[in-house]
Amino acid sequence: MKNNRIHIAKHIWVNLCRFLLAGLFIFSGFVKAVDPLGTQYKIEDYLSAFGMTDWFPAFLPLLFSVILSTLEFSVGVLLFFGVRKRASTTLAFLMMLVMTPLTLYLAVTNPVSDCGCFGDAWVLTNWQTFWKNVVLLVAAASVFAGRARIIRFVTAQTEWLVSLYTVLYILVFSSYCIRNLPVIDFRPYKIGKSITEGMSIPPGAKPSVFETRFILEKNGERKEFTLENYPDSTWTFIDSRSILKEKGYEPAIHDFSMQELASGNDITDEVLQDSGYTFLLVAHRIEEADDSNIDLINELYDYSKEYGYKFYCLTSSEEKQIDVWRDQTGAEYPFCLMDNITLKTMIRSNPGVMLIKNGVILNKWSDNNLPDEYELTGPLDTLELGKQKVENDKRTMQLIFGWYILPLLLVLGLDILIVRRSERKRKNRNKNLINPLTNNKMRKNIVAGNWKMNKTLQEGIALAKELNEALAAEKQNCDVVICTPFIHLASVTPIVDAAKIGVGAENCADKESGAYTGEVSASMVASTGAQYVILGHSERRAYYGETPAILKDKVQLALANGLTPIFCIGEVLEEREANKQNEVVYAQLAGSLFDLSAEDFSKIVLAYEPVWAIGTGKTATAEQAQEIHAYIRSTIVEKYGKEVADNTSILYGGSCKPSNAKELFANPDVDGGLIGGAALSVADFKGIIDAFNA
Ligand code: PEP
């Protein structure tokens, strides 16, 4: 009872952890996929903070950003549906194993102020990120260790479809956002926002004090200047950066400052207060800007000139790079200098275009979908383009999830309707043919105990007597067998009522007789009056190197001596997780039994014992047990025909107890159990036997 409660608690814990991880991985992967360039910039920030920028080719941060979002989103979805458990839990655990110490290091050294885990959607400090990762690491370790407890929502037949669709979906989605700007903008430069308002500070709030530092060069010497000591024009501008001098209330936009290149004047207020239209061509690094749509940009400039709109190119590049751009593209528009990070925040495209009026962002275009001559057909106030573009995030989310969830629901619907239904039908068909609880079948129901290396001779005798007494009063609906250590056999066999309890050994030698010190032959076992022998138990395979070939010899000797082998097969945890259980049991059957004649095979009792369930408290679910028992029977049908298969008893073994026996034995292909731990207590063993009396 207590064990059962622990078992349930573990199930609940693992599944809670799994949903927590799934939710966070899906969210984190999704927001990164919405803004792959944002993640790229964050990765570049890290590389630069660690002085590693030159170590990698320029395309790598973006590629890594897409891979990361795909990985996180897909792992989250797989965890959510409980499919590809081994891969998803291992990946989640590995990611957390790497990220947790890394974020501790970031929290301590603080090279970048926000980790970027959730893009701009949810900004955490480095310490918050570290503690979040500690929680996730515990959750990831729990699901990794307890992955067998994860409840799956999709059958094995359709899981590939869910995995494939998820990976494709998120890849297509992030590519779309790279090409067309993020479909949801989490930044303060969202369409419809007023830059002026974003910069304003509520009355009474103390503003942060920033200082812009300008890096200029003269005669090979580079120096930093502020606005106060800005030098004469013999110095060449190289770069600029904002330095936080005193932290105060930080408005959403705090570093929007346009310095006209030609005049050196700050024209921020003039531009933001202009009641006319202004086009801002944003190219944070002009030397890296894509010039493939340069004709459209030049046309846009000509258009703005024609209608008297302002047009500025904002960049943080050096003057000589601006000159190169001018030469290469014929750019005639004026340039303004601005902070690099601000420019990257304004628009996720290099270059990209922003249209503002009265300081309010009316529209934004990526380089790939700039307005062309067919759209720019008149003054802006007569065009749709000139009106405030309406962004409806709720609707966008509906569309995004609609594209993901609807096809997925279709798959799940098919899964439930077709796959599960046919599975259920098959089970019902089988159930109608043979009902194990009513014994309406040719094969026997058997409950066999395996005492293993437990009990002294005296204790064993006492246990056998107690069981004999416990079973004396009523009729059992199954055969009962106890398999004891060798030395107990001769004493136990005469004690028990042979009509009710069979006795068996736990092993026998693979040799008939002779100089094999310490071994006990099949004929010796038979001479004690025992009728059964367990062969191929996973403990003997694992600890005593019993191979299929050795077991084949043992089976033949057991049969030759009139013993009924209870032949054990079953996979280890890794094999189950790799979905190889069928292959494994088939190889075990074929390797030791399938050379037998049909007549000899009919004398064998099989015991399917998943190794991960033996003595561990973990039980295969009734569904898992039935699935593999049915498979085992189907291999016998193939090899020896239906009649032999229908007559073969296949027992289940692995943490079987009174509380789960009934459910396990109710399966049409489960014909009883091979019981380890619970066979050492008469109450428990009888409880299991009684599962057939219900
Ligand atoms: C066994 O060893 O055969 C067995 C099934 O053990 P337990 O019931 O203790 O898991």
XYZ file of C-alpha atoms and ligand atoms in Angstrom:
704
model
C 0.000 0.000 0.000
C 2.802 2.322 1.020
C 4.802 1.274 -2.045
C 1.802 1.953 -4.186
C 1.488 5.466 -2.834
C 5.180 6.132 -3.469
C 4.732 4.763 -6.954
C 1.805 7.115 -7.649
C 3.660 10.066 -6.113
C 6.651 9.407 -8.381
C 4.366 9.272 -11.401
C 2.778 12.581 -10.473
C 6.159 14.217 -9.816
C 7.725 13.072 -13.097
C 4.702 14.179 -15.097
C 4.532 17.546 -13.337
C 8.229 18.112 -14.092
C 7.658 17.027 -17.648
C 4.866 19.601 -18.156
C 6.900 22.349 -16.507
C 9.861 21.652 -18.773
C 7.622 21.254 -21.810
C 5.933 24.610 -21.168
C 9.183 26.482 -20.679
C 10.980 24.846 -23.581
C 8.058 25.520 -25.917
C 7.842 29.150 -24.783
C 11.587 29.698 -24.960
C 11.916 28.035 -28.394
C 8.885 29.898 -29.704
C 9.998 33.396 -28.667
C 13.444 32.727 -30.115
C 11.852 31.568 -33.367
C 9.757 34.750 -33.449
C 12.944 36.795 -33.326
C 15.906 34.774 -34.623
C 17.954 37.911 -35.273
C 17.427 39.020 -31.668
C 18.893 35.706 -30.490
C 21.702 36.077 -33.018
C 22.572 39.497 -31.567
C 22.507 38.073 -28.069
C 24.867 35.265 -29.097
C 27.132 37.865 -30.688
C 27.053 39.864 -27.445
C 28.241 36.785 -25.584
C 30.956 36.043 -28.113
C 32.154 39.612 -27.932
C 32.058 39.618 -24.103
C 34.243 36.498 -24.137
C 36.507 37.913 -26.877
C 35.510 35.101 -29.222
C 33.898 37.050 -32.051
C 36.614 36.183 -34.545
C 36.596 32.510 -33.730
C 33.506 31.736 -35.748
C 32.272 32.569 -39.243
C 29.749 35.423 -39.378
C 26.807 33.205 -40.363
C 27.188 30.935 -37.350
C 25.339 32.955 -34.666
C 22.188 33.106 -36.814
C 22.418 29.424 -37.675
C 22.917 28.605 -34.025
C 19.957 30.797 -33.121
C 17.678 28.835 -35.493
C 19.040 25.484 -34.296
C 18.537 26.498 -30.669
C 14.933 27.599 -31.136
C 14.140 24.458 -33.150
C 15.726 22.258 -30.521
C 14.000 23.925 -27.585
C 10.583 24.028 -29.212
C 10.782 20.434 -30.460
C 12.055 19.036 -27.157
C 9.225 20.914 -25.412
C 6.590 19.480 -27.740
C 7.975 15.930 -27.500
C 7.975 16.188 -23.712
C 4.441 17.519 -23.793
C 3.146 14.621 -25.883
C 5.341 12.090 -24.070
C 6.902 10.773 -27.282
C 10.534 9.981 -28.169
C 11.061 9.910 -24.430
C 14.692 8.891 -24.467
C 15.764 11.542 -26.956
C 13.674 14.345 -25.474
C 14.560 13.725 -21.819
C 18.260 13.229 -22.624
C 18.374 16.441 -24.654
C 16.500 18.399 -21.986
C 18.819 17.073 -19.290
C 21.960 17.755 -21.334
C 20.829 21.292 -22.149
C 20.183 22.037 -18.485
C 23.480 20.409 -17.477
C 25.305 22.800 -19.785
C 23.165 25.892 -19.185
C 23.033 25.841 -15.385
C 26.787 26.203 -14.678
C 27.104 28.561 -17.630
C 24.406 30.874 -16.290
C 26.019 30.744 -12.840
C 29.204 31.985 -14.454
C 27.244 34.717 -16.282
C 25.506 35.748 -13.077
C 28.818 36.053 -11.266
C 30.773 37.799 -14.030
C 27.833 39.683 -15.606
C 29.320 40.117 -19.082
C 25.868 40.683 -20.640
C 23.079 42.172 -18.550
C 20.146 40.024 -19.728
C 20.583 36.391 -20.644
C 18.238 36.393 -23.639
C 16.641 33.043 -22.703
C 13.192 34.292 -23.572
C 14.210 36.912 -26.121
C 12.592 40.276 -25.480
C 9.333 38.628 -24.416
C 10.430 38.114 -20.815
C 13.620 39.763 -19.710
C 15.309 38.146 -16.699
C 18.407 39.209 -14.834
C 21.341 36.827 -14.858
C 20.685 35.688 -11.279
C 16.987 35.110 -11.994
C 18.048 33.032 -14.979
C 20.430 30.975 -12.895
C 17.800 30.143 -10.243
C 15.270 29.360 -12.957
C 17.818 26.947 -14.434
C 18.424 25.276 -11.073
C 14.690 24.480 -10.891
C 14.682 23.273 -14.479
C 17.771 21.132 -13.898
C 16.018 19.328 -11.049
C 12.971 18.847 -13.270
C 15.125 17.652 -16.183
C 16.997 15.176 -13.968
C 13.667 13.853 -12.653
C 12.175 13.304 -16.105
C 15.422 11.809 -17.371
C 15.560 9.313 -14.511
C 11.836 8.643 -14.508
C 11.161 8.759 -18.234
C 9.433 5.398 -18.140
C 6.723 7.100 -16.047
C 5.934 9.755 -18.645
C 2.426 9.223 -19.888
C 2.263 9.382 -23.648
C -0.576 11.113 -25.482
C 0.243 9.848 -28.948
C 0.682 6.253 -30.050
C 4.014 4.960 -31.313
C 2.522 4.712 -34.808
C 1.941 8.444 -35.147
C 4.742 9.902 -33.032
C 7.022 10.346 -36.050
C 4.395 12.527 -37.683
C 4.177 14.782 -34.609
C 7.988 15.049 -34.363
C 8.494 15.738 -38.049
C 5.711 18.296 -38.285
C 6.995 20.109 -35.187
C 10.549 20.423 -36.501
C 9.376 21.521 -39.954
C 6.874 23.976 -38.525
C 9.333 25.773 -36.277
C 11.996 25.895 -38.994
C 9.567 27.397 -41.491
C 8.252 29.784 -38.848
C 11.683 31.109 -37.868
C 12.681 31.457 -41.542
C 9.497 33.459 -42.119
C 10.349 35.764 -39.219
C 13.894 36.267 -40.511
C 12.569 37.217 -43.942
C 9.628 39.349 -42.869
C 10.484 40.743 -39.419
C 9.225 39.123 -36.189
C 5.494 38.459 -36.433
C 5.128 39.610 -32.843
C 7.229 42.557 -31.760
C 8.189 42.473 -28.082
C 10.380 45.556 -28.326
C 9.558 49.209 -27.548
C 9.768 50.032 -31.267
C 6.587 48.147 -32.055
C 4.353 49.512 -34.802
C 1.914 51.980 -33.249
C 4.238 52.990 -30.404
C 5.302 56.560 -29.905
C 9.059 56.872 -29.634
C 8.606 60.166 -27.813
C 6.375 58.539 -25.208
C 8.766 55.592 -24.952
C 11.486 58.049 -24.017
C 9.459 60.029 -21.502
C 10.006 59.757 -17.795
C 7.042 60.036 -15.386
C 7.050 63.235 -13.333
C 9.237 62.889 -10.274
C 11.150 59.847 -11.519
C 14.891 60.209 -11.545
C 16.277 59.410 -14.986
C 19.340 57.301 -15.618
C 22.263 59.342 -16.747
C 23.950 58.162 -19.917
C 26.924 59.540 -21.648
C 27.657 58.982 -25.292
C 31.296 58.261 -25.958
C 32.639 58.812 -29.452
C 35.681 56.988 -30.686
C 37.606 59.006 -33.235
C 40.905 58.539 -34.996
C 43.644 60.868 -36.134
C 47.055 59.901 -37.512
C 46.528 56.310 -36.418
C 45.689 57.353 -32.870
C 42.241 56.400 -31.498
C 40.688 58.383 -28.675
C 37.360 58.545 -26.861
C 35.492 61.846 -26.654
C 32.262 63.020 -25.115
C 29.949 65.722 -26.461
C 31.709 68.189 -24.201
C 35.151 67.697 -25.692
C 34.178 66.616 -29.216
C 37.239 67.468 -31.364
C 37.508 69.325 -34.687
C 36.959 67.747 -38.099
C 40.585 66.631 -38.448
C 39.499 63.604 -36.391
C 37.613 60.760 -38.130
C 34.617 59.217 -36.452
C 35.039 55.482 -35.786
C 32.312 54.378 -33.384
C 30.056 55.548 -30.572
C 28.609 53.914 -27.473
C 26.353 54.865 -24.598
C 27.648 54.476 -21.084
C 25.316 54.301 -18.098
C 26.696 56.800 -15.616
C 23.949 56.720 -13.034
C 21.049 54.270 -12.914
C 17.632 55.793 -12.408
C 14.163 55.245 -13.866
C 14.749 53.640 -17.202
C 12.205 54.473 -19.886
C 11.545 51.771 -22.487
C 13.509 53.838 -25.018
C 16.533 55.551 -23.572
C 19.131 55.803 -26.253
C 17.332 57.050 -29.326
C 19.548 59.865 -30.437
C 20.167 60.901 -34.060
C 23.327 62.786 -34.807
C 23.419 64.153 -38.342
C 26.656 63.134 -39.990
C 27.015 66.198 -42.210
C 26.422 68.810 -39.505
C 27.262 66.857 -36.367
C 23.947 68.185 -34.932
C 21.586 66.179 -32.766
C 18.333 66.201 -34.743
C 16.386 63.765 -32.553
C 13.752 66.228 -31.336
C 13.334 67.797 -34.739
C 12.609 64.384 -36.310
C 10.375 63.116 -33.530
C 8.295 66.266 -33.391
C 7.848 66.515 -37.136
C 4.165 66.269 -38.053
C 5.071 65.125 -41.541
C 6.216 61.677 -42.642
C 9.816 60.578 -42.100
C 11.378 57.448 -43.549
C 14.192 55.986 -41.468
C 16.415 53.573 -43.327
C 17.974 51.596 -40.489
C 21.265 49.845 -41.224
C 23.016 49.213 -37.951
C 26.233 48.229 -39.721
C 26.127 49.594 -43.236
C 29.100 47.469 -44.305
C 27.106 44.344 -43.427
C 23.823 45.562 -44.923
C 22.239 43.556 -47.717
C 22.376 45.639 -50.885
C 20.336 43.315 -53.084
C 17.261 45.556 -52.883
C 19.120 48.786 -53.242
C 17.020 49.903 -56.225
C 13.901 49.800 -54.096
C 15.625 51.824 -51.388
C 16.761 54.454 -53.882
C 13.260 54.559 -55.384
C 11.839 55.077 -51.914
C 14.237 57.969 -51.377
C 13.268 59.515 -54.750
C 9.630 59.069 -53.804
C 10.114 60.800 -50.435
C 11.950 63.668 -52.133
C 9.162 64.019 -54.682
C 6.508 64.347 -51.971
C 8.624 66.326 -49.543
C 9.032 63.657 -46.865
C 12.153 63.406 -44.782
C 14.440 60.437 -45.292
C 17.471 59.527 -43.173
C 19.723 56.547 -43.097
C 20.624 55.639 -39.509
C 23.771 53.693 -38.892
C 26.519 53.212 -36.344
C 29.181 52.556 -38.970
C 32.340 54.513 -39.565
C 32.314 57.315 -42.076
C 34.544 55.478 -44.493
C 32.113 52.560 -44.559
C 29.303 55.014 -45.245
C 31.334 56.382 -48.141
C 31.826 52.885 -49.524
C 28.067 52.363 -49.335
C 27.453 55.669 -51.099
C 29.868 54.717 -53.874
C 28.440 51.258 -54.294
C 24.750 52.100 -54.172
C 24.574 55.697 -55.364
C 22.951 56.662 -52.065
C 22.111 60.369 -51.928
C 20.137 60.402 -48.726
C 21.524 61.993 -45.550
C 23.087 59.830 -42.858
C 22.708 60.044 -39.107
C 24.740 58.245 -36.492
C 23.029 56.283 -33.802
C 23.879 53.693 -31.166
C 24.373 50.238 -32.701
C 22.205 48.376 -30.163
C 19.385 50.885 -30.559
C 19.426 50.383 -34.307
C 19.376 46.612 -33.939
C 16.459 46.957 -31.537
C 14.484 49.241 -33.833
C 14.183 46.814 -36.714
C 15.327 43.238 -37.217
C 16.602 43.702 -40.730
C 19.797 45.192 -42.046
C 18.711 47.344 -43.759
C 15.093 47.882 -42.811
C 12.767 50.821 -43.175
C 10.616 52.516 -40.559
C 7.980 55.143 -41.278
C 7.246 57.626 -38.503
C 5.035 60.655 -38.050
C 4.806 62.806 -34.911
C 7.280 60.386 -33.356
C 4.851 57.445 -33.793
C 5.918 54.338 -35.690
C 3.402 53.861 -38.511
C 4.994 50.956 -40.306
C 8.150 48.874 -40.667
C 9.472 46.890 -43.592
C 12.238 44.372 -43.820
C 14.640 44.561 -46.713
C 12.717 41.718 -48.357
C 9.350 43.386 -48.529
C 10.003 47.058 -49.102
C 7.193 49.045 -50.710
C 7.650 49.371 -54.449
C 6.460 51.680 -57.202
C 3.138 49.814 -57.429
C 2.377 50.724 -53.862
C 3.921 54.201 -53.797
C 1.464 55.693 -56.265
C 0.664 59.008 -54.591
C 1.089 61.058 -51.425
C 1.258 58.920 -48.310
C -1.872 60.308 -46.687
C -3.906 58.963 -49.600
C -2.339 55.508 -49.390
C -2.892 52.606 -47.065
C 0.879 52.665 -46.427
C 0.674 56.085 -44.852
C -1.935 55.033 -42.321
C -1.061 53.548 -38.993
C -0.687 49.814 -39.634
C -2.982 47.907 -37.298
C -1.236 45.079 -35.480
C -3.391 42.567 -33.651
C -1.183 40.278 -31.598
C -4.106 38.149 -30.465
C -5.065 37.412 -34.025
C -1.426 36.792 -34.975
C -1.135 34.281 -32.136
C -4.334 32.604 -33.288
C -2.909 32.313 -36.779
C 0.446 31.015 -35.585
C -1.091 28.403 -33.342
C -3.818 27.661 -35.831
C -1.167 26.663 -38.326
C 0.478 24.465 -35.769
C -2.365 23.142 -33.693
C -4.990 22.411 -36.338
C -2.851 20.008 -38.392
C -1.629 18.497 -35.145
C -5.189 18.002 -33.927
C -5.876 16.263 -37.204
C -3.013 13.879 -36.549
C -4.184 13.308 -32.986
C -7.738 12.796 -34.208
C -6.534 10.177 -36.678
C -4.462 8.661 -33.916
C -7.487 8.305 -31.666
C -9.963 7.356 -34.339
C -7.974 4.950 -36.424
C -4.914 3.696 -34.581
C -6.354 3.437 -31.083
C -9.700 2.154 -32.319
C -8.165 -0.632 -34.331
C -5.955 -1.432 -31.355
C -9.025 -1.642 -29.115
C -10.869 -3.768 -31.638
C -7.953 -6.141 -31.860
C -7.879 -6.444 -28.084
C -11.598 -7.055 -27.873
C -11.331 -9.678 -30.571
C -8.610 -11.412 -28.617
C -10.561 -11.087 -25.398
C -13.595 -12.714 -26.953
C -11.529 -15.616 -28.158
C -9.956 -16.402 -24.824
C -10.940 -15.108 -21.448
C -8.172 -15.848 -18.969
C -10.252 -15.001 -15.957
C -12.792 -17.646 -16.792
C -10.197 -20.157 -17.849
C -12.017 -20.461 -21.093
C -8.895 -21.435 -22.989
C -6.686 -24.374 -23.607
C -3.536 -22.999 -22.043
C -3.021 -22.877 -18.306
C -2.996 -19.898 -16.027
C 0.018 -20.162 -13.763
C 1.338 -18.190 -10.838
C 4.938 -19.221 -10.168
C 7.110 -17.941 -7.325
C 10.847 -17.454 -7.662
C 12.448 -17.445 -4.252
C 15.876 -16.565 -5.689
C 18.741 -16.801 -3.125
C 16.501 -16.286 -0.117
C 15.517 -18.438 2.884
C 17.538 -21.013 4.764
C 16.327 -24.574 4.481
C 14.282 -24.242 7.676
C 12.759 -20.945 6.608
C 11.997 -22.361 3.189
C 10.262 -25.373 4.650
C 8.208 -23.096 6.908
C 7.241 -20.894 3.970
C 6.215 -23.882 1.862
C 4.099 -25.252 4.707
C 2.418 -21.916 5.285
C 1.569 -21.611 1.609
C 0.260 -25.135 1.520
C -2.068 -24.338 4.381
C -3.161 -21.045 2.905
C -4.199 -22.710 -0.326
C -5.768 -25.759 1.271
C -9.167 -24.275 1.960
C -10.177 -23.054 -1.499
C -9.846 -24.049 -5.079
C -7.500 -21.959 -7.173
C -8.240 -20.923 -10.704
C -4.625 -21.272 -11.717
C -1.688 -23.592 -11.307
C 0.653 -22.604 -8.499
C 4.382 -23.293 -8.625
C 7.196 -22.432 -6.239
C 10.749 -22.385 -7.543
C 13.239 -22.728 -4.714
C 17.007 -22.933 -4.243
C 18.396 -26.394 -5.075
C 18.938 -27.462 -1.500
C 15.267 -26.875 -0.626
C 13.844 -28.986 -3.399
C 14.056 -32.403 -1.829
C 12.562 -31.153 1.424
C 9.859 -28.918 0.003
C 8.499 -31.267 -2.644
C 7.041 -33.803 -0.199
C 5.598 -31.078 2.074
C 3.293 -29.443 -0.435
C 0.042 -30.823 -1.790
C 1.140 -31.895 -5.264
C -2.403 -31.412 -6.534
C -2.187 -27.723 -5.678
C 1.443 -26.692 -5.753
C 4.141 -27.609 -8.209
C 7.795 -27.274 -7.281
C 10.644 -26.154 -9.472
C 14.334 -25.252 -9.444
C 15.682 -21.837 -10.350
C 18.314 -23.191 -12.711
C 20.012 -26.383 -13.884
C 23.328 -27.232 -15.506
C 23.948 -27.165 -19.224
C 25.735 -30.494 -18.937
C 24.203 -33.867 -18.371
C 26.610 -35.005 -15.628
C 30.293 -35.302 -14.847
C 33.168 -33.226 -13.509
C 31.341 -29.906 -13.173
C 31.969 -28.991 -9.568
C 29.127 -27.136 -7.958
C 26.627 -27.675 -10.748
C 23.220 -29.364 -10.417
C 21.920 -31.273 -13.379
C 18.374 -31.416 -14.735
C 18.155 -35.082 -13.808
C 19.127 -34.268 -10.212
C 16.387 -31.649 -10.082
C 13.888 -34.121 -11.457
C 15.015 -36.721 -8.922
C 13.800 -34.500 -6.064
C 10.261 -34.711 -7.378
C 10.371 -31.179 -8.809
C 8.511 -30.676 -12.061
C 9.655 -27.228 -13.202
C 12.860 -25.312 -13.749
C 13.301 -21.596 -14.392
C 15.735 -21.042 -17.251
C 17.077 -17.847 -18.802
C 16.243 -15.594 -15.879
C 17.725 -12.141 -16.541
C 19.847 -12.366 -13.385
C 21.503 -15.515 -14.677
C 21.955 -14.011 -18.107
C 23.455 -10.843 -16.624
C 25.524 -12.172 -13.708
C 26.487 -15.657 -14.879
C 26.945 -15.032 -18.580
C 24.223 -17.399 -19.723
C 24.034 -17.038 -23.468
C 21.201 -18.180 -25.760
C 23.376 -21.139 -26.780
C 23.964 -22.257 -23.162
C 20.263 -21.851 -22.463
C 19.387 -23.890 -25.496
C 21.372 -26.812 -24.017
C 19.750 -26.343 -20.616
C 16.258 -26.345 -22.144
C 16.978 -29.563 -23.993
C 18.324 -31.257 -20.885
C 15.357 -30.071 -18.820
C 12.905 -31.433 -21.377
C 14.834 -34.659 -21.672
C 14.440 -35.081 -17.900
C 10.724 -34.425 -17.918
C 10.967 -30.930 -16.418
C 8.843 -28.032 -17.620
C 11.122 -25.073 -18.354
C 9.761 -21.685 -17.324
C 11.772 -19.822 -19.897
C 12.369 -16.127 -19.197
C 12.792 -13.433 -21.809
C 12.756 -9.640 -21.592
C 14.540 -6.472 -22.491
C 16.591 -4.027 -20.424
C 15.515 -0.402 -19.987
C 17.703 1.006 -22.788
C 16.244 -1.504 -25.220
C 12.687 -0.627 -24.200
C 13.429 3.060 -24.592
C 14.914 2.465 -27.991
C 11.666 0.599 -28.779
C 13.662 -2.579 -29.396
C 11.790 -4.862 -26.989
C 10.234 -6.939 -29.753
C 13.578 -7.503 -31.453
C 15.154 -8.480 -28.140
C 12.551 -11.029 -27.099
C 12.462 -12.453 -30.595
C 16.244 -12.990 -30.544
C 15.975 -14.665 -27.119
C 13.217 -16.993 -28.303
C 14.904 -17.791 -31.589
C 18.319 -18.224 -29.953
C 17.223 -20.835 -27.412
C 13.828 -22.284 -28.307
C 12.943 -22.062 -31.952
C 15.006 -25.109 -32.856
C 12.704 -27.264 -30.734
C 10.097 -29.432 -32.363
C 6.509 -28.227 -32.038
C 5.897 -31.045 -29.583
C 8.786 -30.019 -27.328
C 7.965 -26.338 -27.652
C 4.450 -27.094 -26.406
C 5.973 -28.191 -23.091
C 7.557 -24.796 -22.440
C 6.077 -22.067 -20.255
C 7.279 -18.606 -21.211
C 7.784 -15.716 -18.801
C 8.120 -12.246 -20.207
C 10.076 -10.253 -17.649
C 11.130 -6.732 -18.604
C 14.455 -6.447 -16.771
C 13.712 -2.835 -15.796
C 10.691 -4.045 -13.848
C 12.355 -6.881 -11.918
C 12.737 -6.074 -8.255
C 12.540 -2.352 -9.036
C 8.968 -1.612 -8.085
C 8.365 -0.485 -11.672
C 5.742 -2.537 -13.421
C 5.008 -2.643 -17.093
C 1.554 -1.210 -17.629
C -1.177 -3.679 -18.457
C -1.155 -2.199 -21.939
C 2.597 -2.655 -22.382
C 2.395 -6.222 -21.064
C -0.459 -7.159 -23.389
C 1.248 -5.553 -26.364
C 4.419 -7.578 -26.014
C 2.706 -10.801 -24.918
C 0.582 -10.569 -28.064
C 3.734 -10.037 -30.071
C 5.405 -13.071 -28.455
C 2.373 -15.179 -29.231
C 2.374 -13.934 -32.806
C 5.975 -15.123 -33.236
C 4.935 -18.554 -31.983
C 2.042 -18.571 -34.457
C 4.546 -17.840 -37.187
C 6.963 -20.503 -36.061
C 4.721 -23.312 -34.799
C 1.228 -22.346 -35.888
C -1.836 -21.074 -34.103
C -2.624 -24.168 -32.092
C 0.770 -24.325 -30.387
C 0.672 -20.560 -29.815
C -2.802 -20.714 -28.274
C -1.634 -23.441 -25.937
C 1.496 -21.668 -24.727
C 1.242 -20.029 -21.320
C 3.034 -16.687 -21.254
C 3.532 -15.327 -17.762
C 4.373 -11.750 -16.856
C 7.117 -11.040 -14.324
C 8.420 -7.810 -12.836
C 7.193 -6.216 -9.601
C 3.914 -8.052 -9.821
C 1.882 -7.709 -6.605
C -1.664 -8.227 -5.381
C -2.531 -4.637 -6.300
C -1.624 -4.936 -9.969
C -1.966 -8.648 -10.671
C -5.623 -8.549 -11.599
C -5.171 -5.807 -14.165
C -2.143 -7.518 -15.676
C -3.752 -10.977 -15.781
C -6.940 -9.595 -17.301
C -5.102 -9.165 -20.585
C -5.957 -11.829 -23.132
C -2.335 -12.803 -23.697
C -1.131 -12.671 -20.096
C -1.554 -16.109 -18.542
C -0.315 -15.459 -15.048
C 2.871 -14.303 -13.406
C 6.384 -15.190 -12.384
C 6.708 -13.594 -8.992
C 9.949 -12.659 -7.224
C 9.805 -10.488 -4.113
C 6.094 -11.032 -3.466
C 6.545 -14.843 -3.479
C 8.429 -14.607 -0.171
C 5.286 -13.553 1.652
C 2.402 -15.989 1.667
C -0.130 -13.185 2.005
C 1.206 -11.387 -1.065
C 1.678 -14.537 -3.108
C -1.826 -15.692 -2.293
C -3.125 -12.233 -3.104
C -1.663 -12.627 -6.574
C -3.036 -16.149 -6.974
C -6.433 -14.803 -5.946
C -6.371 -12.397 -8.866
C -7.638 -15.393 -10.846
C -10.437 -16.022 -8.394
C -12.118 -12.701 -8.941
C 11.741 -12.236 -10.924
O 12.854 -12.171 -10.435
O 11.455 -13.145 -11.690
C 10.766 -11.208 -10.587
C 9.704 -11.070 -11.332
O 11.055 -10.438 -9.509
P 10.096 -9.320 -8.810
O 8.692 -9.853 -8.812
O 10.651 -9.131 -7.450
O 10.206 -8.111 -9.677
